[in-house]
Amino acid sequence: GWEGDTNKIWRIEGGAFVGGSLTARVAHNEFLCTTRQFTNFVLRLQFKLVGKEGFINGGVQVRSQRVPKHFEVSGYQADMGDGWWGALYDESRRNKVLIKPDPAAVEKAVKRGDWNDYEIRCEGRRIRTAINGVAMVDYTELDEKLPQHGIIGLQIHGGATAEASYKEITVEELP
């Protein structure tokens, strides 16, 4: 039920999806995505982000779409990385941060270089995130033209020598 570049970028190690490399830079953003779409759900997973140099970043796409004939994915991203932890970014659509968490909440929650729990709840036009049980953002989409359904994707950001790992992924569909 997942698709992406499993020849060079994505692999399975220790029961986790791992994207990127600690020996070579990732050329551009890469995504491992579900083949089916979701609307209202609670996504729970564990993530770990490690890196050596460059913009060390990853994220979890929700309610997103693959950009045709391109490597990008367009839609909401629950972000990961210094300066971005827990933020909700609009990837390849509006290309902007929609909401950022309180820095004190981030410092309380994030275990850098270790496994963390991410919970992303999408209900109606509302998206809420939490890292390690600490609330990060609560966002309601005001633009009624934007679809509130789509694929789920795991990202390793391009331009860095880094790895983003994801495991224990569950999706609880809501009415």
mmCIF file of C-alpha atoms in Angstrom:
data_model
loop_
_atom_site.group_PDB
_atom_site.id
_atom_site.type_symbol
_atom_site.label_atom_id
_atom_site.label_comp_id
_atom_site.label_asym_id
_atom_site.label_seq_id
_atom_site.Cartn_x
_atom_site.Cartn_y
_atom_site.Cartn_z
ATOM 1 C CA GLY A 1 0.000 0.000 0.000
ATOM 2 C CA TRP A 2 3.014 2.348 -0.274
ATOM 3 C CA GLU A 3 4.903 3.695 -3.305
ATOM 4 C CA GLY A 4 8.071 5.730 -3.782
ATOM 5 C CA ASP A 5 11.710 5.437 -4.848
ATOM 6 C CA THR A 6 12.645 2.155 -3.189
ATOM 7 C CA ASN A 7 15.723 1.737 -5.408
ATOM 8 C CA LYS A 8 17.804 4.655 -4.106
ATOM 9 C CA ILE A 9 15.990 6.601 -1.387
ATOM 10 C CA TRP A 10 13.609 4.451 0.697
ATOM 11 C CA ARG A 11 14.310 1.116 2.379
ATOM 12 C CA ILE A 12 13.211 -0.931 5.376
ATOM 13 C CA GLU A 13 15.638 -1.244 8.300
ATOM 14 C CA GLY A 14 14.792 -2.623 11.725
ATOM 15 C CA GLY A 15 11.072 -2.579 10.993
ATOM 16 C CA ALA A 16 11.075 1.081 9.925
ATOM 17 C CA PHE A 17 10.776 2.919 6.624
ATOM 18 C CA VAL A 18 14.055 4.848 6.262
ATOM 19 C CA GLY A 19 14.525 7.609 3.695
ATOM 20 C CA GLY A 20 17.786 9.312 2.838
ATOM 21 C CA SER A 21 21.439 8.613 3.581
ATOM 22 C CA LEU A 22 24.118 9.535 6.089
ATOM 23 C CA THR A 23 26.817 9.203 3.401
ATOM 24 C CA ALA A 24 25.320 11.104 0.439
ATOM 25 C CA ARG A 25 23.079 14.128 0.007
ATOM 26 C CA VAL A 26 19.480 13.574 -0.988
ATOM 27 C CA ALA A 27 19.132 15.442 -4.300
ATOM 28 C CA HIS A 28 15.572 16.692 -3.735
ATOM 29 C CA ASN A 29 12.543 16.046 -1.544
ATOM 30 C CA GLU A 30 11.471 12.419 -1.655
ATOM 31 C CA PHE A 31 8.199 10.904 -0.485
ATOM 32 C CA LEU A 32 6.981 7.409 0.324
ATOM 33 C CA CYS A 33 3.184 7.588 -0.050
ATOM 34 C CA THR A 34 0.102 5.512 0.493
ATOM 35 C CA THR A 35 -1.635 4.280 -2.620
ATOM 36 C CA ARG A 36 -5.045 5.066 -1.172
ATOM 37 C CA GLN A 37 -6.619 8.291 0.003
ATOM 38 C CA PHE A 38 -7.986 9.206 3.422
ATOM 39 C CA THR A 39 -10.365 11.926 4.639
ATOM 40 C CA ASN A 40 -11.082 11.887 8.394
ATOM 41 C CA PHE A 41 -8.571 9.938 10.479
ATOM 42 C CA VAL A 42 -6.070 9.792 13.301
ATOM 43 C CA LEU A 43 -2.566 8.926 12.094
ATOM 44 C CA ARG A 44 -0.137 7.684 14.706
ATOM 45 C CA LEU A 45 3.509 6.887 14.042
ATOM 46 C CA GLN A 46 6.972 7.030 15.469
ATOM 47 C CA PHE A 47 9.706 9.035 13.766
ATOM 48 C CA LYS A 48 13.406 9.671 14.127
ATOM 49 C CA LEU A 49 15.387 12.332 12.272
ATOM 50 C CA VAL A 50 19.191 12.249 12.155
ATOM 51 C CA GLY A 51 21.722 13.989 9.959
ATOM 52 C CA LYS A 52 25.256 15.126 9.399
ATOM 53 C CA GLU A 53 25.023 18.282 7.284
ATOM 54 C CA GLY A 54 22.594 20.484 5.400
ATOM 55 C CA PHE A 55 18.921 21.207 6.052
ATOM 56 C CA ILE A 56 17.999 18.199 8.202
ATOM 57 C CA ASN A 57 14.239 17.965 7.840
ATOM 58 C CA GLY A 58 11.387 15.574 7.185
ATOM 59 C CA GLY A 59 7.665 15.501 7.580
ATOM 60 C CA VAL A 60 4.396 13.664 7.280
ATOM 61 C CA GLN A 61 2.063 14.610 4.435
ATOM 62 C CA VAL A 62 -1.682 14.314 4.997
ATOM 63 C CA ARG A 63 -4.571 15.048 2.669
ATOM 64 C CA SER A 64 -2.035 15.412 -0.120
ATOM 65 C CA GLN A 65 -1.649 14.522 -3.807
ATOM 66 C CA ARG A 66 1.332 13.538 -5.937
ATOM 67 C CA VAL A 67 2.281 16.317 -8.349
ATOM 68 C CA PRO A 68 1.932 14.716 -11.826
ATOM 69 C CA LYS A 69 5.254 13.910 -13.557
ATOM 70 C CA HIS A 70 7.227 15.356 -10.626
ATOM 71 C CA PHE A 71 8.833 14.145 -7.382
ATOM 72 C CA GLU A 72 6.860 16.574 -5.195
ATOM 73 C CA VAL A 73 3.707 16.055 -3.173
ATOM 74 C CA SER A 74 1.198 18.857 -2.656
ATOM 75 C CA GLY A 75 -0.764 19.321 0.565
ATOM 76 C CA TYR A 76 -0.493 19.577 4.330
ATOM 77 C CA GLN A 77 2.738 18.550 6.040
ATOM 78 C CA ALA A 78 3.236 17.965 9.760
ATOM 79 C CA ASP A 79 6.853 19.088 9.851
ATOM 80 C CA MET A 80 10.011 17.786 11.552
ATOM 81 C CA GLY A 81 13.384 19.440 12.096
ATOM 82 C CA ASP A 82 14.913 22.293 14.072
ATOM 83 C CA GLY A 83 12.827 25.428 13.661
ATOM 84 C CA TRP A 84 10.013 23.344 12.140
ATOM 85 C CA TRP A 85 9.052 20.706 14.744
ATOM 86 C CA GLY A 86 5.275 20.319 14.912
ATOM 87 C CA ALA A 87 4.544 23.111 12.415
ATOM 88 C CA LEU A 88 1.908 22.626 9.719
ATOM 89 C CA TYR A 89 3.320 23.526 6.296
ATOM 90 C CA ASP A 90 1.469 23.676 2.969
ATOM 91 C CA GLU A 91 3.876 21.775 0.682
ATOM 92 C CA SER A 92 3.988 22.645 -3.048
ATOM 93 C CA ARG A 93 0.615 24.409 -2.932
ATOM 94 C CA ARG A 94 0.752 27.664 -0.956
ATOM 95 C CA ASN A 95 4.373 26.970 0.090
ATOM 96 C CA LYS A 96 4.050 28.510 3.512
ATOM 97 C CA VAL A 97 3.837 27.662 7.186
ATOM 98 C CA LEU A 98 0.172 27.652 8.168
ATOM 99 C CA ILE A 99 0.766 27.511 11.915
ATOM 100 C CA LYS A 100 3.740 26.956 14.247
ATOM 101 C CA PRO A 101 3.665 25.559 17.776
ATOM 102 C CA ASP A 102 4.814 27.324 20.916
ATOM 103 C CA PRO A 103 8.622 26.867 21.114
ATOM 104 C CA ALA A 104 8.293 25.897 24.806
ATOM 105 C CA ALA A 105 5.982 23.017 23.826
ATOM 106 C CA VAL A 106 8.513 21.857 21.220
ATOM 107 C CA GLU A 107 11.381 21.896 23.734
ATOM 108 C CA LYS A 108 9.258 19.962 26.219
ATOM 109 C CA ALA A 109 8.224 17.325 23.673
ATOM 110 C CA VAL A 110 10.926 16.583 21.092
ATOM 111 C CA LYS A 111 13.671 14.019 21.709
ATOM 112 C CA ARG A 112 16.224 15.005 19.064
ATOM 113 C CA GLY A 113 17.993 12.097 17.360
ATOM 114 C CA ASP A 114 15.685 9.574 19.065
ATOM 115 C CA TRP A 115 12.278 8.013 18.423
ATOM 116 C CA ASN A 116 9.278 10.309 18.932
ATOM 117 C CA ASP A 117 5.531 9.724 18.700
ATOM 118 C CA TYR A 118 3.575 11.868 16.219
ATOM 119 C CA GLU A 119 -0.215 12.015 16.257
ATOM 120 C CA ILE A 120 -2.021 13.817 13.440
ATOM 121 C CA ARG A 121 -5.805 14.135 13.697
ATOM 122 C CA CYS A 122 -7.746 15.247 10.609
ATOM 123 C CA GLU A 123 -11.477 15.854 11.115
ATOM 124 C CA GLY A 124 -13.528 18.002 8.778
ATOM 125 C CA ARG A 125 -11.510 21.152 8.057
ATOM 126 C CA ARG A 126 -9.499 20.793 11.284
ATOM 127 C CA ILE A 127 -5.971 19.351 11.684
ATOM 128 C CA ARG A 128 -4.380 18.844 15.107
ATOM 129 C CA THR A 129 -0.918 17.502 15.862
ATOM 130 C CA ALA A 130 0.923 16.294 18.959
ATOM 131 C CA ILE A 131 4.480 15.088 19.519
ATOM 132 C CA ASN A 132 5.063 12.720 22.436
ATOM 133 C CA GLY A 133 1.630 13.596 23.813
ATOM 134 C CA VAL A 134 2.268 17.356 23.810
ATOM 135 C CA ALA A 135 -0.118 19.424 21.653
ATOM 136 C CA MET A 136 1.677 21.198 18.813
ATOM 137 C CA VAL A 137 -0.913 22.875 16.536
ATOM 138 C CA ASP A 138 -4.671 23.145 16.055
ATOM 139 C CA TYR A 139 -5.490 24.463 12.580
ATOM 140 C CA THR A 140 -8.795 24.961 10.801
ATOM 141 C CA GLU A 141 -8.669 25.411 7.013
ATOM 142 C CA LEU A 142 -10.638 28.481 5.958
ATOM 143 C CA ASP A 143 -10.255 28.020 2.196
ATOM 144 C CA GLU A 144 -13.259 25.877 1.324
ATOM 145 C CA LYS A 145 -11.874 25.184 -2.182
ATOM 146 C CA LEU A 146 -8.992 23.069 -0.860
ATOM 147 C CA PRO A 147 -9.688 19.321 -0.767
ATOM 148 C CA GLN A 148 -9.793 17.727 2.665
ATOM 149 C CA HIS A 149 -8.818 14.237 1.498
ATOM 150 C CA GLY A 150 -5.732 12.661 -0.027
ATOM 151 C CA ILE A 151 -2.760 10.400 0.428
ATOM 152 C CA ILE A 152 -0.452 10.109 3.413
ATOM 153 C CA GLY A 153 3.249 10.577 2.686
ATOM 154 C CA LEU A 154 6.532 10.299 4.541
ATOM 155 C CA GLN A 155 9.218 12.814 3.580
ATOM 156 C CA ILE A 156 12.983 13.136 3.625
ATOM 157 C CA HIS A 157 13.884 16.689 2.655
ATOM 158 C CA GLY A 158 16.357 17.237 -0.159
ATOM 159 C CA GLY A 159 19.756 18.877 0.133
ATOM 160 C CA ALA A 160 21.049 17.204 3.284
ATOM 161 C CA THR A 161 23.021 14.197 4.392
ATOM 162 C CA ALA A 162 20.226 12.888 6.608
ATOM 163 C CA GLU A 163 17.802 10.070 7.332
ATOM 164 C CA ALA A 164 14.158 10.221 8.339
ATOM 165 C CA SER A 165 12.813 6.991 9.821
ATOM 166 C CA TYR A 166 9.164 6.084 10.404
ATOM 167 C CA LYS A 167 7.633 3.050 12.129
ATOM 168 C CA GLU A 168 4.597 1.799 14.058
ATOM 169 C CA ILE A 169 2.305 3.544 11.561
ATOM 170 C CA THR A 170 -1.437 3.218 12.173
ATOM 171 C CA VAL A 171 -4.418 4.972 10.622
ATOM 172 C CA GLU A 172 -7.705 5.036 12.521
ATOM 173 C CA GLU A 173 -10.406 6.153 10.125
ATOM 174 C CA LEU A 174 -13.096 8.393 11.601
ATOM 175 C CA PRO A 175 -16.695 8.850 10.412
#
